[in-house]
XYZ file of C-alpha atoms in Angstrom:
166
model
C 138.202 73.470 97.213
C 136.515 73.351 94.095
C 135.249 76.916 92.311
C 131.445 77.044 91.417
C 130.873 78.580 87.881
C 129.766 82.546 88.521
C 126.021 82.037 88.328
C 125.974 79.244 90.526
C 127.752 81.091 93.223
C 125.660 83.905 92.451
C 122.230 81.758 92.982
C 124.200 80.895 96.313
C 124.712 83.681 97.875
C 122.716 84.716 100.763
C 119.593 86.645 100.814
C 118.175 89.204 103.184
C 115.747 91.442 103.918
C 115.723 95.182 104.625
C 114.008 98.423 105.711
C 114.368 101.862 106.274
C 112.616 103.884 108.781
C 113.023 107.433 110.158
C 113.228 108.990 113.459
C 111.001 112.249 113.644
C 111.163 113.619 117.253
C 110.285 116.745 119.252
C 112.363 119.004 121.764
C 110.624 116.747 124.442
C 112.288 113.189 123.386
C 109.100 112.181 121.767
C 108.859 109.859 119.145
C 106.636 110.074 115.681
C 105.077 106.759 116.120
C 102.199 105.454 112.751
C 99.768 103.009 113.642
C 99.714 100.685 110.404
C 96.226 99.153 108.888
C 98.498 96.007 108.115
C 100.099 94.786 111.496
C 98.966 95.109 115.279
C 102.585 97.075 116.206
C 103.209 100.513 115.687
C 105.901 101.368 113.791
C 108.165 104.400 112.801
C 107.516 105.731 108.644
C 109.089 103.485 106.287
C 108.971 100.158 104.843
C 110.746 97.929 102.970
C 113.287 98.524 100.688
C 112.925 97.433 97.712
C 114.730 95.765 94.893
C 117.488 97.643 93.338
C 116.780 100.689 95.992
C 119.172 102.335 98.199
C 118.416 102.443 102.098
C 118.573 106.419 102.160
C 116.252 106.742 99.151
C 113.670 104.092 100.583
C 113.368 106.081 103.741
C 112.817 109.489 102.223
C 110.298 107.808 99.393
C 108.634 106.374 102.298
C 108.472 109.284 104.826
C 106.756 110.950 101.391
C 104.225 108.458 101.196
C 103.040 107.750 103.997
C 103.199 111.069 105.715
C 103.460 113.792 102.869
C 106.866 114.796 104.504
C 109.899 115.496 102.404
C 113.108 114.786 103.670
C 116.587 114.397 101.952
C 119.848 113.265 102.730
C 118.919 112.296 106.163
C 122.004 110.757 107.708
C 122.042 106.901 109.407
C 121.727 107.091 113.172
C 121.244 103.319 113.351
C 122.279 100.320 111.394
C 120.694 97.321 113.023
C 120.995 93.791 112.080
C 117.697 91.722 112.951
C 117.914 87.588 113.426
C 115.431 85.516 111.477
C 112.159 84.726 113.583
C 110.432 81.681 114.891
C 107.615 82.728 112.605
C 109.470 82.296 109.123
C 111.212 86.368 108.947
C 114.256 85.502 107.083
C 117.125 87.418 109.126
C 117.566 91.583 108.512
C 118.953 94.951 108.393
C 117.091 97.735 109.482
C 118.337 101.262 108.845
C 117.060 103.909 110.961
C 117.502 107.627 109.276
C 117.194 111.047 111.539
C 114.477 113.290 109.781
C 114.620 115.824 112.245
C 112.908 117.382 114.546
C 108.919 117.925 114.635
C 106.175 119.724 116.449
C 102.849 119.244 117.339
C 101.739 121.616 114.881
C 103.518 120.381 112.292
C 102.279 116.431 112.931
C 98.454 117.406 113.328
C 99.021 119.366 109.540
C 99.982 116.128 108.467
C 97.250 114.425 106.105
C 97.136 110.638 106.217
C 95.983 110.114 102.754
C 97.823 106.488 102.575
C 95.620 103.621 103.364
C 98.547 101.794 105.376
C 98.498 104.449 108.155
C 95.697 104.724 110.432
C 96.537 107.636 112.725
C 100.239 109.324 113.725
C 101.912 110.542 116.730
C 104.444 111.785 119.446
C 105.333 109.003 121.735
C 107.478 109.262 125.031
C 110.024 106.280 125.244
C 108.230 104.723 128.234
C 105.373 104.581 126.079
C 106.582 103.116 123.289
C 107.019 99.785 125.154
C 103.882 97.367 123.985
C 103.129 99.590 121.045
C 105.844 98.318 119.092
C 108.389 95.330 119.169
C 111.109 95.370 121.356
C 113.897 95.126 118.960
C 112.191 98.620 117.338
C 111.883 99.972 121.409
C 115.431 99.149 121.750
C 116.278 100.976 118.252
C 114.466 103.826 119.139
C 116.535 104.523 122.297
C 119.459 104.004 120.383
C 118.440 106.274 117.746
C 118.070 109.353 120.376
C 120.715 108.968 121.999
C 122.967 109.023 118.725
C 121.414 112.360 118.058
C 121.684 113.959 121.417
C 125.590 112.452 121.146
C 125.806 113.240 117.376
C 127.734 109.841 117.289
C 126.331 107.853 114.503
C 125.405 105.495 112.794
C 125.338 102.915 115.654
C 125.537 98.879 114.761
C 123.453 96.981 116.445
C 121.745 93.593 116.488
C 118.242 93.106 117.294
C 117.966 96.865 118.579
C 120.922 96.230 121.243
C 124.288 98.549 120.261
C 127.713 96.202 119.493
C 130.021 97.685 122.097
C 132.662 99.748 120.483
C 130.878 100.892 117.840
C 129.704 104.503 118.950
């Protein structure tokens, strides 16, 4: 087998995307759902991460952004590896991050002063189904139960947990 010089190899090496999102939640199970101007499905706060960015720092610069909340050190509840898509997604990992709980009070103070966001807000798990993809449904789900179990971070791929991992 025959060595390629360092910056070849580097240049070879695979590339992939990722984002970090958080889980806000209320005493009911509810999820903090944000309609986005950009896409038709809902999403939980956070974005991409970007370039030379750490996961955990993506999520709570994100949270900040788009809903004026700050949160720090919020530990991984879900680590979820997402396949590439028919329509040209290169393959993923999504980190989900628990930001705690959240109440209704505390959601309507919010102020949506970022143009991505269109409106914010609690969503039962039966209800999240057609808002937002299924892999994100699935991660959601996941994402509760590690907090109700305080067993985390859970691996998963495309929102479904790798047995033995939890």
């Amino acid at each position: 087998m025959k060595l390629l010089p360092f910056d070849e190899y580097v240049a070879s090496l695979p590339r992939k995307r990722m984002s970090a999102g958080v889980l806000l939640y209320d005493d009911a199970g509810r999820v903090v759902l944000v309609e986005p101007s950009y896409k038709p499905e809902w999403d939980i706060p956070g974005g991409v991460v970007d370039d030379g960015e750490a996961p955990w720092h993506a999520a709570s610069r994100e949270l900040t952004e788009e809903l004026g909340l700050v949160r720090q050190q919020m530990r991984p509840l879900v680590i979820d590896h997402e396949a590439a898509t028919d329509d040209g997604m290169p393959e993923g990992i999504a980190w989900v991050f628990d930001g705690g709980p959240i109440s209704e009070l505390e959601l309507a103070a919010l102020s949506l002063d970022d143009p991505e966001i269109v409106s914010v807000g609690l969503y039962r798990l039966d209800e999240v189904t057609g808002k937002t993809t299924r892999p994100l449904t699935r991660r959601l789900s996941t994402a509760l139960a590690a907090v109700k179990s305080g067993l985390a971070p859970v691996l998963c791929d495309d929102g479904v947990p790798v047995s033995g991992t939890s």
